[in-house]
CSV table of C-alpha atoms in Angstrom, one decimal:
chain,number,residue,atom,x,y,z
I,10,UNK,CA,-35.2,17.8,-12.1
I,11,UNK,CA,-34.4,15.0,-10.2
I,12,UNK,CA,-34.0,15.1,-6.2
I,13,UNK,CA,-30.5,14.7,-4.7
I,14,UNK,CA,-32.1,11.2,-3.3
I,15,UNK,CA,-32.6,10.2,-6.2
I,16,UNK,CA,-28.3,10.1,-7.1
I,17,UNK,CA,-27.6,8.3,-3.8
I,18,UNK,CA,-26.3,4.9,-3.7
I,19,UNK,CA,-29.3,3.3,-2.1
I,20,UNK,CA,-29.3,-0.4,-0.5
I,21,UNK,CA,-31.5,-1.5,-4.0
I,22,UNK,CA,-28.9,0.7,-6.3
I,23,UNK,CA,-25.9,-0.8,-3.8
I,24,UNK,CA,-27.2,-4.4,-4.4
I,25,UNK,CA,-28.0,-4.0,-8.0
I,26,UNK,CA,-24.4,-2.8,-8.6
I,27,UNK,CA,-22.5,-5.7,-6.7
I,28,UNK,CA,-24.5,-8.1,-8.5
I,29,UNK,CA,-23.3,-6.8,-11.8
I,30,UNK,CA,-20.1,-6.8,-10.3
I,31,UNK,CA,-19.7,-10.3,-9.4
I,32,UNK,CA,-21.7,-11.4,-12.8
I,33,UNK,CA,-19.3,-9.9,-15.0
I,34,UNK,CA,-16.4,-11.1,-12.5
I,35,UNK,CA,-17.8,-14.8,-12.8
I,36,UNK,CA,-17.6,-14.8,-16.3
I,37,UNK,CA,-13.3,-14.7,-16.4
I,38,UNK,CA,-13.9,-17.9,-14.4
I,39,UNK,CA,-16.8,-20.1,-16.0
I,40,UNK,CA,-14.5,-22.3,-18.1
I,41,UNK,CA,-11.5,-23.0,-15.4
I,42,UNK,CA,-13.5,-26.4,-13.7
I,43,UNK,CA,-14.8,-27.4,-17.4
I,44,UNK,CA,-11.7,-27.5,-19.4
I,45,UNK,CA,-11.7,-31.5,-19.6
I,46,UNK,CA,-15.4,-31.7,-20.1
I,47,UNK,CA,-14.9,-28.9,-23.0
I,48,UNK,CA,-11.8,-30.7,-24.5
I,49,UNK,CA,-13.9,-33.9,-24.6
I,50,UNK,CA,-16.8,-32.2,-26.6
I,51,UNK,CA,-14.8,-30.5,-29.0
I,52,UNK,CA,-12.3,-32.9,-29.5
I,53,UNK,CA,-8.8,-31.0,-28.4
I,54,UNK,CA,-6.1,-32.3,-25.8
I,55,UNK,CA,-6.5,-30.7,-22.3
I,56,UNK,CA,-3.3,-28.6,-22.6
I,57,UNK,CA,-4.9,-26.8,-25.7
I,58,UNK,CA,-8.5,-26.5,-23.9
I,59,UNK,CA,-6.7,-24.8,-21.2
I,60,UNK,CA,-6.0,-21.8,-23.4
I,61,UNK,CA,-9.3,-21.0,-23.1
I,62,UNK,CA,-8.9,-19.7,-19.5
I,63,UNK,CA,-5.5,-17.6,-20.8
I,64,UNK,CA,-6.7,-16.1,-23.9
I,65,UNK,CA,-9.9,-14.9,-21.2
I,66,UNK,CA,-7.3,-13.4,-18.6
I,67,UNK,CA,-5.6,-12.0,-21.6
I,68,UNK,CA,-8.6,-10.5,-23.0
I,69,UNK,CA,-9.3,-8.8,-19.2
I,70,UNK,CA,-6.7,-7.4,-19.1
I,71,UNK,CA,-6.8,-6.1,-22.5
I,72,UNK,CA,-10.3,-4.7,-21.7
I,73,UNK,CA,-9.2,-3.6,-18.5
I,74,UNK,CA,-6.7,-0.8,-19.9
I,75,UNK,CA,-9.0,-0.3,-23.4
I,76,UNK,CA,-12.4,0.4,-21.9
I,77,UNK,CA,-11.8,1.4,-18.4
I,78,UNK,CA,-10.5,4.7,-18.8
I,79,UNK,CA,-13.4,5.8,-20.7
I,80,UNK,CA,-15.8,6.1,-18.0
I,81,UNK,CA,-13.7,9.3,-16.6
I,82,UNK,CA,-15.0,11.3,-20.3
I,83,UNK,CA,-18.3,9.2,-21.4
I,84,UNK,CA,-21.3,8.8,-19.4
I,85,UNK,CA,-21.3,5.1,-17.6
I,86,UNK,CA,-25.5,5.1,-17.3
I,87,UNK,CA,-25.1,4.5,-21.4
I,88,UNK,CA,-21.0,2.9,-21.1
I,89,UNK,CA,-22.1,0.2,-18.3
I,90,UNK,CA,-25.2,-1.3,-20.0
I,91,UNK,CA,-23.6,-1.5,-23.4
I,92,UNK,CA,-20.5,-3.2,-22.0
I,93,UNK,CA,-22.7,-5.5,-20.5
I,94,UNK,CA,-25.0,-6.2,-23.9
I,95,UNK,CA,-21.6,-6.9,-25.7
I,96,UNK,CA,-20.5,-9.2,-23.1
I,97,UNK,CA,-23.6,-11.3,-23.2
I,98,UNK,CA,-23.3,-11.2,-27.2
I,99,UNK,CA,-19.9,-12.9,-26.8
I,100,UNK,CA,-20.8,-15.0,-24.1
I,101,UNK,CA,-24.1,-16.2,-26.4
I,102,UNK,CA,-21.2,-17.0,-29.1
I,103,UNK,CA,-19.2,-19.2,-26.7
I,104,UNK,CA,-22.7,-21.3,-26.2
I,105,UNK,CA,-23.3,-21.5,-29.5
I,106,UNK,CA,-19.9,-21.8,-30.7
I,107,UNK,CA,-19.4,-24.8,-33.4
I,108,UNK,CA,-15.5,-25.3,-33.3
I,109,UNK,CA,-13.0,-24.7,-31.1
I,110,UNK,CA,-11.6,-21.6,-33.0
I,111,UNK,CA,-14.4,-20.1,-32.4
I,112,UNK,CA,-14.8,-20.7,-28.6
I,113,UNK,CA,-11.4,-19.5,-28.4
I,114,UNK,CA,-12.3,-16.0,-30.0
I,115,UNK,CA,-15.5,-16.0,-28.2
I,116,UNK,CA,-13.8,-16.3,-24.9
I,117,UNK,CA,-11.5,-13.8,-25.8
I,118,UNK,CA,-14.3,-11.3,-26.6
I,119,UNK,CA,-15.6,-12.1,-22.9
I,120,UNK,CA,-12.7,-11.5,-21.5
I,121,UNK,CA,-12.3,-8.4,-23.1
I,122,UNK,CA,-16.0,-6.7,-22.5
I,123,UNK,CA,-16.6,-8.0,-19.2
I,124,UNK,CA,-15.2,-5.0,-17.4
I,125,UNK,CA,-18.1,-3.9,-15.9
I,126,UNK,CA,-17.3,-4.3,-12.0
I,127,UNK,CA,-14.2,-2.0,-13.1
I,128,UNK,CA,-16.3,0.8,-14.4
I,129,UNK,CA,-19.0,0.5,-11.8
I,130,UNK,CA,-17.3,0.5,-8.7
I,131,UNK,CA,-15.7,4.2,-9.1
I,132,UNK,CA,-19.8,5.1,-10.3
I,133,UNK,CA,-20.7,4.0,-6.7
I,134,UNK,CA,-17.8,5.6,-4.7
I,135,UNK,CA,-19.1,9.1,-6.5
I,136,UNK,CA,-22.2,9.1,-6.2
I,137,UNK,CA,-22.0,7.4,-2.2
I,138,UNK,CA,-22.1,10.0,0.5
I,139,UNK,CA,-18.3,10.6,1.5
I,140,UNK,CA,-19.3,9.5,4.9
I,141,UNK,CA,-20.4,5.8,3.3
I,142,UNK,CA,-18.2,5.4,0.8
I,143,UNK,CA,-16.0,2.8,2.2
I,144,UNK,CA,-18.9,1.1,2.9
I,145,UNK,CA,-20.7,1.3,-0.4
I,146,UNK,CA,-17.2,0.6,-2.3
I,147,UNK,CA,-16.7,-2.5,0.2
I,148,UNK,CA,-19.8,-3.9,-0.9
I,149,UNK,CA,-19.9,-3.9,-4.4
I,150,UNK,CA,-16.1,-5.2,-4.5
I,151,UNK,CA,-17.8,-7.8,-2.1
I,152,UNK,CA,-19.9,-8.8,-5.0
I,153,UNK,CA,-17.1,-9.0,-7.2
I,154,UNK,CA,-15.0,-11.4,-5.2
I,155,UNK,CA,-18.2,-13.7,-4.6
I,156,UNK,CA,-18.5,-13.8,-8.6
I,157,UNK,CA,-15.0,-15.2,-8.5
I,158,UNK,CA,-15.4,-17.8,-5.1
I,159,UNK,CA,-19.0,-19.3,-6.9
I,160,UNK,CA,-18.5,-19.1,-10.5
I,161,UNK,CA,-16.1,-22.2,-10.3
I,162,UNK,CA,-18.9,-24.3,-8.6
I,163,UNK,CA,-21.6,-22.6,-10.0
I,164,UNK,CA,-20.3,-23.7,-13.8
I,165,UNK,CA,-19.7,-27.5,-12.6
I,166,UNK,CA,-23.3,-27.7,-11.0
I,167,UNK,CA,-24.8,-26.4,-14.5
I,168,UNK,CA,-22.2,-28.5,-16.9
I,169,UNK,CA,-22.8,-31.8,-15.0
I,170,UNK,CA,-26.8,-31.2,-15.3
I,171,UNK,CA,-27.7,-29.5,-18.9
I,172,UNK,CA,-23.9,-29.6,-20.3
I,173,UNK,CA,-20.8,-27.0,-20.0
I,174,UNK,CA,-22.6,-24.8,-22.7
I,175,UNK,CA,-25.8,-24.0,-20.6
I,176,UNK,CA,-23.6,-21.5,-18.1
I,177,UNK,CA,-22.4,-19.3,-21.2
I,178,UNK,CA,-26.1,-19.3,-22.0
I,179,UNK,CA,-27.5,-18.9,-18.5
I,180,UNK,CA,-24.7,-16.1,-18.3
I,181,UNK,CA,-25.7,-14.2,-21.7
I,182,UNK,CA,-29.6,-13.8,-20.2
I,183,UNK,CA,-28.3,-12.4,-16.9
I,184,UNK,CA,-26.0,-10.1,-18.9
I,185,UNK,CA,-28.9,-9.0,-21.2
I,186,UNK,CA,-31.3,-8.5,-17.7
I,187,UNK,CA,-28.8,-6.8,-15.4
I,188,UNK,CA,-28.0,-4.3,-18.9
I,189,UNK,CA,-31.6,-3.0,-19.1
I,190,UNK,CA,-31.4,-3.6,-15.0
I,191,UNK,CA,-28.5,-1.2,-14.4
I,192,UNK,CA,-29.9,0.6,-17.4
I,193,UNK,CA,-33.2,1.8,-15.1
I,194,UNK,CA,-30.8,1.9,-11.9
I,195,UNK,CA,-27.7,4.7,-12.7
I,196,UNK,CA,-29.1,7.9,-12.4
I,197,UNK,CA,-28.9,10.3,-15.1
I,198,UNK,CA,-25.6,11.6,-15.4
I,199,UNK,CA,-23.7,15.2,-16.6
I,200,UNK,CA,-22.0,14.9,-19.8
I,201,UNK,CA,-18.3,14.8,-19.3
I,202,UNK,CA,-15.5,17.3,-21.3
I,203,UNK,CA,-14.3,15.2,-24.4
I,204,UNK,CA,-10.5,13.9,-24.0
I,205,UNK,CA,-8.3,12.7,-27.1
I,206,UNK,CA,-8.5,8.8,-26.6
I,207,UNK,CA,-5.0,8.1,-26.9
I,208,UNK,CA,-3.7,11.1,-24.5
I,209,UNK,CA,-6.6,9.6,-22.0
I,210,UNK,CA,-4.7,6.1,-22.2
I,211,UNK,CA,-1.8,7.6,-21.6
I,212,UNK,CA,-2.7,9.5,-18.8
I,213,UNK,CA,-3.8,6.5,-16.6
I,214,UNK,CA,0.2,6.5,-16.2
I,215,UNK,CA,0.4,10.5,-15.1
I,216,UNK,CA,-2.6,10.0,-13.0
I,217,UNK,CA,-0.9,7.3,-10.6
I,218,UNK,CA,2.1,9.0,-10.5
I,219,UNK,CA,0.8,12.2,-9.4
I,220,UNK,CA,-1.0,11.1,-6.5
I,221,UNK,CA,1.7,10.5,-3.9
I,222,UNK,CA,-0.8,7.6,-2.1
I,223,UNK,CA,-1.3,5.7,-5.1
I,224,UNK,CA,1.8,4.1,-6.1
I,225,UNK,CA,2.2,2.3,-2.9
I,226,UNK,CA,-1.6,1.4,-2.2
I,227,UNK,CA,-1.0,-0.2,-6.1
I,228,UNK,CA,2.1,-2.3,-5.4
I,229,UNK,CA,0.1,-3.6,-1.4
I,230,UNK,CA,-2.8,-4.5,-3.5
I,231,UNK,CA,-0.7,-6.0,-6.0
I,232,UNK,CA,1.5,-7.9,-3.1
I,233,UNK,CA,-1.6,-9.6,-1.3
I,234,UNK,CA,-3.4,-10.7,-4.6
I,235,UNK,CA,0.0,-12.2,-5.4
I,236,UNK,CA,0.1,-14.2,-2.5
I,237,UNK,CA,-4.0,-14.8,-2.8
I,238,UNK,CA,-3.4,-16.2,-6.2
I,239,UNK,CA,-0.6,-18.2,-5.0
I,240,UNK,CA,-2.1,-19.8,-2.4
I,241,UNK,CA,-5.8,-20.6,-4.2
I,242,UNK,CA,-3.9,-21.9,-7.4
I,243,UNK,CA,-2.0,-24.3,-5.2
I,244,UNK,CA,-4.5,-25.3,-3.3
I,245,UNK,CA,-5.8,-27.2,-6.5
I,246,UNK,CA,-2.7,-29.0,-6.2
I,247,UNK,CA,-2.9,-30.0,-2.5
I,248,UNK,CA,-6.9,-31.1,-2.7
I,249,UNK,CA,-5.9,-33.1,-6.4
I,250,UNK,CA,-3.0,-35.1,-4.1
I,251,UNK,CA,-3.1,-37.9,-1.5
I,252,UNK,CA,-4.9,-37.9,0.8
I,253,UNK,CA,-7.5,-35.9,-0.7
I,254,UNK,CA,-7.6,-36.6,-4.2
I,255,UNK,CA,-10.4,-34.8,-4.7
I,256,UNK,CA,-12.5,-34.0,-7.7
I,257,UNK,CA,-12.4,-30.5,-9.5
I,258,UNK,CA,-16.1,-30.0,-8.1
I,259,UNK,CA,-15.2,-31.0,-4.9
I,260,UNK,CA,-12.1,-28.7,-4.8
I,261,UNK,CA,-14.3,-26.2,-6.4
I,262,UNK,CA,-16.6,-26.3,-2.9
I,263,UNK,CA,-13.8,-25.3,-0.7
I,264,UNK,CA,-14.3,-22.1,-3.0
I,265,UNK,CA,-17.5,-21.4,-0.5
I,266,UNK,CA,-15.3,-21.3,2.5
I,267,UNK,CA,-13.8,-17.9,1.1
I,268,UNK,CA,-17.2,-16.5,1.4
I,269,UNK,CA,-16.5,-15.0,4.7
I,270,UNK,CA,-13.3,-13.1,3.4
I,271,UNK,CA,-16.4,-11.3,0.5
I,272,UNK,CA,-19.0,-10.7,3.6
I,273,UNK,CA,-15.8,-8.8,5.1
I,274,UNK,CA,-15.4,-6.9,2.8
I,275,UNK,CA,-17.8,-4.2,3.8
I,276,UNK,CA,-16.7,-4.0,6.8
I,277,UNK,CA,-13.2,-3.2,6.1
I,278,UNK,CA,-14.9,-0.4,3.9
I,279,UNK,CA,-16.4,1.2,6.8
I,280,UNK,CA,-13.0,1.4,8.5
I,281,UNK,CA,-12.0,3.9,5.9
I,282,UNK,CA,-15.6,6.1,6.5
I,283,UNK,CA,-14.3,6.4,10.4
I,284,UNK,CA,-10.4,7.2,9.2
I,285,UNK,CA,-8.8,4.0,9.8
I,286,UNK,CA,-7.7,3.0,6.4
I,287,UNK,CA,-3.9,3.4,6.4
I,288,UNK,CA,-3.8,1.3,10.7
I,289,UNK,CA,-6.5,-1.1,9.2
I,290,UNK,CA,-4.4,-2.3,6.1
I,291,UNK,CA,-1.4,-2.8,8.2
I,292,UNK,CA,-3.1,-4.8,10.6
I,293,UNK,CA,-4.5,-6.7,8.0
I,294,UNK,CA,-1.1,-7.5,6.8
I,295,UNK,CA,-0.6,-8.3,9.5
I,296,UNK,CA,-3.2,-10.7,10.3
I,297,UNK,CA,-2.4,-12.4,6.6
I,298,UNK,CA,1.2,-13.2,7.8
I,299,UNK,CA,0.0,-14.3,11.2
I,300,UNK,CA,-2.7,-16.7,9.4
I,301,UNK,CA,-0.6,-18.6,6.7
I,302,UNK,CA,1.0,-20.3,9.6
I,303,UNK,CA,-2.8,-22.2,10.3
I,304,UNK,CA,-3.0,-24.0,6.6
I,305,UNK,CA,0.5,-24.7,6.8
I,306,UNK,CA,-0.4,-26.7,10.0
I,307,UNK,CA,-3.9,-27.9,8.3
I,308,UNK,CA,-2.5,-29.1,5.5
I,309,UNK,CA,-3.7,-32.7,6.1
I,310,UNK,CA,-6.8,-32.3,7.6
I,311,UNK,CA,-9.5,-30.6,4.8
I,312,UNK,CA,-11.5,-29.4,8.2
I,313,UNK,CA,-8.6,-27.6,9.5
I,314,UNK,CA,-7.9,-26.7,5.8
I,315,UNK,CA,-11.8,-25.2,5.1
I,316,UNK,CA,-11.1,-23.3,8.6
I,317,UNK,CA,-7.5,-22.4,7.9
I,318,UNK,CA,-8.5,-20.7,4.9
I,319,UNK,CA,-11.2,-18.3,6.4
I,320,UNK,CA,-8.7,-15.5,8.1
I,321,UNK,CA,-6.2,-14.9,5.3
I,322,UNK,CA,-9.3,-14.6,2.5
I,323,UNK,CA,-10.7,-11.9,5.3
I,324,UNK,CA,-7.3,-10.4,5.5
I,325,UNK,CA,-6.6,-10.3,1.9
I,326,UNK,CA,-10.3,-9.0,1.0
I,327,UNK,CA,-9.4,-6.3,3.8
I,328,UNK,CA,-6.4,-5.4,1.9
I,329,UNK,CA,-7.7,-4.8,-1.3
I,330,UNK,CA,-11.0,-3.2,-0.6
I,331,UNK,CA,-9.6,-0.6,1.6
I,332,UNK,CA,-6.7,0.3,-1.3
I,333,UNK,CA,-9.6,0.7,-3.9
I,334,UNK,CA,-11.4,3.0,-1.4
I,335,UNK,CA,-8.8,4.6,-0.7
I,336,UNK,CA,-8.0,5.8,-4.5
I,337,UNK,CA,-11.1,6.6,-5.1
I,338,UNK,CA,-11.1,9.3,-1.6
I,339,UNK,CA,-8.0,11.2,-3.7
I,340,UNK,CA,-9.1,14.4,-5.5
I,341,UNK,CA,-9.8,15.1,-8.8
I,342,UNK,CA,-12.3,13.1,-11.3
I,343,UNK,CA,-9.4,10.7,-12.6
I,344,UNK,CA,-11.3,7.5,-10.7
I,345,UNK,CA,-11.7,4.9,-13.7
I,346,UNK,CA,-7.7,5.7,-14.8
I,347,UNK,CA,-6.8,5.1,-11.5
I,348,UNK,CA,-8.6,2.1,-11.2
I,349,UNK,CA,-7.3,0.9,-14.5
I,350,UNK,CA,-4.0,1.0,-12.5
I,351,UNK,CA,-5.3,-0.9,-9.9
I,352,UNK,CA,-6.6,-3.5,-11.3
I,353,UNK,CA,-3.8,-4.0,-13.8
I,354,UNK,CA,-1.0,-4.2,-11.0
I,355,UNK,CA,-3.6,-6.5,-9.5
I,356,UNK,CA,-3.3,-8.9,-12.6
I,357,UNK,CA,0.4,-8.6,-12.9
I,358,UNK,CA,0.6,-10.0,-9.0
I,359,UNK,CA,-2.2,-12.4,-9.4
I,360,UNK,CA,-0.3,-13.6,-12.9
I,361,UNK,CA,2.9,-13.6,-11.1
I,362,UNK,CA,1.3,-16.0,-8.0
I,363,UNK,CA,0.0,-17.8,-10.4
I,364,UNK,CA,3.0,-18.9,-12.3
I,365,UNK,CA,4.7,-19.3,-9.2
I,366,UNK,CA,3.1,-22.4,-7.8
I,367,UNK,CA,3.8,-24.5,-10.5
I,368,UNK,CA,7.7,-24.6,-9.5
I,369,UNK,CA,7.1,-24.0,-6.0
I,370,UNK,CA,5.1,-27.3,-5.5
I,371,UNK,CA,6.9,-28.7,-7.4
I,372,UNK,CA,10.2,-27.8,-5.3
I,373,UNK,CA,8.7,-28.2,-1.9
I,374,UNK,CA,5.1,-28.6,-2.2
I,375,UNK,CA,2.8,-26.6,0.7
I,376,UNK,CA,5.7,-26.2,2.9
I,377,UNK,CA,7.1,-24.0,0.2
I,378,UNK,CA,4.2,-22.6,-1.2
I,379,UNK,CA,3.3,-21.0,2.4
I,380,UNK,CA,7.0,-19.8,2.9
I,381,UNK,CA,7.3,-18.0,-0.5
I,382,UNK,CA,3.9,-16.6,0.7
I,383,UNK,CA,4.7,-15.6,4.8
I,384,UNK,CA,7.9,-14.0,2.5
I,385,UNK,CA,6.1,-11.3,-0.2
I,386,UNK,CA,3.3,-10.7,2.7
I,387,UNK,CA,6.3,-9.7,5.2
I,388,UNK,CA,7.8,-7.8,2.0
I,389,UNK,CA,4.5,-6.0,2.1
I,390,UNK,CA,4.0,-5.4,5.6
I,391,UNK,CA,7.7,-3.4,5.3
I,392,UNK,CA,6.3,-1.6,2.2
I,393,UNK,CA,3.4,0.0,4.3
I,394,UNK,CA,5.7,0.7,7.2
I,395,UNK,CA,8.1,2.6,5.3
I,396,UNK,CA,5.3,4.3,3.1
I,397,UNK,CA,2.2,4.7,5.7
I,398,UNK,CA,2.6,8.6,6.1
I,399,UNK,CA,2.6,8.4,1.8
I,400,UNK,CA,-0.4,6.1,2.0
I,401,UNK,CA,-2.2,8.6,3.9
I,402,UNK,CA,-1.3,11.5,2.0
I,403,UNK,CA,-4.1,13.0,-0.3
I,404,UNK,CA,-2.1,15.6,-1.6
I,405,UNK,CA,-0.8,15.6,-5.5
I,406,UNK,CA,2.6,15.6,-6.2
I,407,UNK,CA,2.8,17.4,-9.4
I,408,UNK,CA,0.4,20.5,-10.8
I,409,UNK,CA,-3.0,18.7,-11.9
I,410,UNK,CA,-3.1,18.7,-15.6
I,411,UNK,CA,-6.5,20.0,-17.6
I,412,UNK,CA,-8.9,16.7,-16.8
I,413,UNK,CA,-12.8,16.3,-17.5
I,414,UNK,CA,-15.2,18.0,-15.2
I,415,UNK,CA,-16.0,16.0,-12.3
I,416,UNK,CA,-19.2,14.1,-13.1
I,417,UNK,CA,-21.5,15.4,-10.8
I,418,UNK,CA,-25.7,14.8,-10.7
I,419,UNK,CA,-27.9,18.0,-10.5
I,420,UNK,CA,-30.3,18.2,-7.9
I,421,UNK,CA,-32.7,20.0,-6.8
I,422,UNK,CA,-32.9,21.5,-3.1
């Protein structure tokens, strides 16, 4: 029988996880520099090219609320690998792919299969000790947010050197590894209690809504992606203008300067292990409204600008991290459902901040987009200073319903 050791989330297990994480993160985000370069080699206009990067999102999301919820009734050391070796599959068919068509339904298969952060960031909050789990859940969201900061630059570095087709390729093989990888590295598991797969969608709804924390940790997080969204799809507007007018792998670069707000990640996670999670996310809030005043003033210097955009990427990683962690501390074994909800409301405000900057450059250009954004993050700072004594509240607010057993390791004393 295998030693209680043996189901910890060790620094190699910890590592192995958050690099999974931030592979299958990258690959929503391989296409967004390339989408002139693709349109070129398959011979379609720019505006249809940039479908590409919707029908991915759309696939995410699609994946998000299909596949997530399964890994609260199936057991994740067989659900994560084979997510992972269907991913690759697709992401082999977008490299290979001989017509446009079928890049399209390629990248729509990626988006929809590369869920794997999703499912194995509630593995690691169970199976970390309750006194790390901030820290462990910190990290491997960590890896999921550098997936996003380098696959941009990553994906013009390989497309200018062996063509935009070499990163789905490069990105199938790691898939493939990290599968047998992650394979080798989840401990063996106890089968969970079977659950009707259409009552166990439907009960990613109950679950939030029984938990008196988790609708308001869902609509902060979805608040401060919003505005994070907001203000790294307009920067692309900013860097593309006078006086920059930069390239889309020079713009792609100042990606590296968000870096700091990943490697902060963990230690907004070990604020929750000491029992500072509902203080720490309103003074990270506050810190986000403080710090959109400095790339306001920045705008025309891209120094300023690189340092400007350092504190609200560590405030907004603070944010999100300690509302994930902070699910995943309430009772009960519903942990994938309610990060389905998470993560969805999370799409909806990044899609939202996303739209948004479109008409808000065009209206007032940065002086609007960082009012708009000063604006939703006070809007959020209110919502966690009416609802803080909610947000710490681990309680249920109806009578649990029958769920799967808690999946749990044996071990051996």
């Amino acid at each position: 029988m295998p030693s209680a050791s043996a189901h910890r989330m060790t620094p190699a297990r910890t590592l192995a996880f958050a690099v999974a994480a931030g592979l299958a993160v990258g690959n929503l985000y391989w296409a967004q520099p390339l989408i002139e370069t693709i349109a070129a080699s398959v011979d379609v206009s720019s505006s249809s090219a940039a479908t590409l990067v919707t029908v991915t999102q759309g696939g995410y999301a699609l994946g998000i609320f299909l596949l997530v919820p399964l890994g609260d009734v199936l057991n994740r050391r067989r659900l994560i690998p084979l997510v992972l070796a269907l991913s690759a599959v697709m992401l082999l068919g977008a490299a290979l792919a001989p017509t446009f068509a079928v890049l399209l339904a390629a990248l729509g298969g990626v988006g929809l299969t590369t869920v794997g952060a999703q499912l194995l960031t509630p593995l690691a909050s169970e199976l970390a000790e309750p006194k790390r789990r901030g820290q462990v859940v910190g990290t491997v969201a960590s890896g999921s947010l550098i997936g996003i900061l380098l696959s941009r630059t990553i994906s013009g570095v390989v497309a200018d050197l062996l063509g935009w087709r070499a990163i789905y390729g490069i990105a199938a093989a790691a898939a493939i590894t990290l599968a047998a990888v992650l394979r080798a590295a989840i401990p063996p598991l106890e089968p969970r209690e079977p659950v009707p797969y259409p009552r166990l969608l439907g009960s990613v709804f109950t679950t939030v809504a029984r938990h008196r924390a988790a609708p308001p940790t869902l609509l902060l997080s979805a608040v401060t992606f919003a505005v994070f969204s907001l203000f790294w799809t307009s920067t692309t507007y900013l860097l593309t203008a006078a006086p920059f007018s930069y390239s889309t792998s020079q713009i792609g670069l100042l990606g590296l300067a968000g870096l700091a707000g990943a490697l902060a990640g963990r230690r907004a996670g070990a604020l929750h292990d000491r029992g500072w999670s509902v203080p720490a996310t309103g003074a990270a809030l506050a810190l986000l409204v403080l710090s959109l005043v400095a790339p306001w003033a920045a705008r025309g210097s891209i120094f300023g600008l690189i340092v400007a955009v350092v504190v609200p990427d560590i405030a907004t990683q603070s944010v999100l991290v300690l509302s994930q962690t902070r699910l995943f501390a309430l009772p009960g074994s519903a942990h994938s459902r309610l990060n389905t909800g998470l993560v969805v409301s999370n799409f909806l405000g990044g899609a939202v901040g996303s739209a948004a900057a479109g008409p808000l450059w065009a209206l007032g250009r940065w002086t609007a987009i960082m009012a708009v954004s000063l604006a939703v993050t006070c809007a959020g700072l209110i919502v966690w200073a009416v609802g803080r004594n909610r947000l710490a509240d681990r309680s249920s607010r109806l009578a649990a319903p029958s769920h799967p057993r808690v999946e749990r390791p044996k071990t051996s004393l």
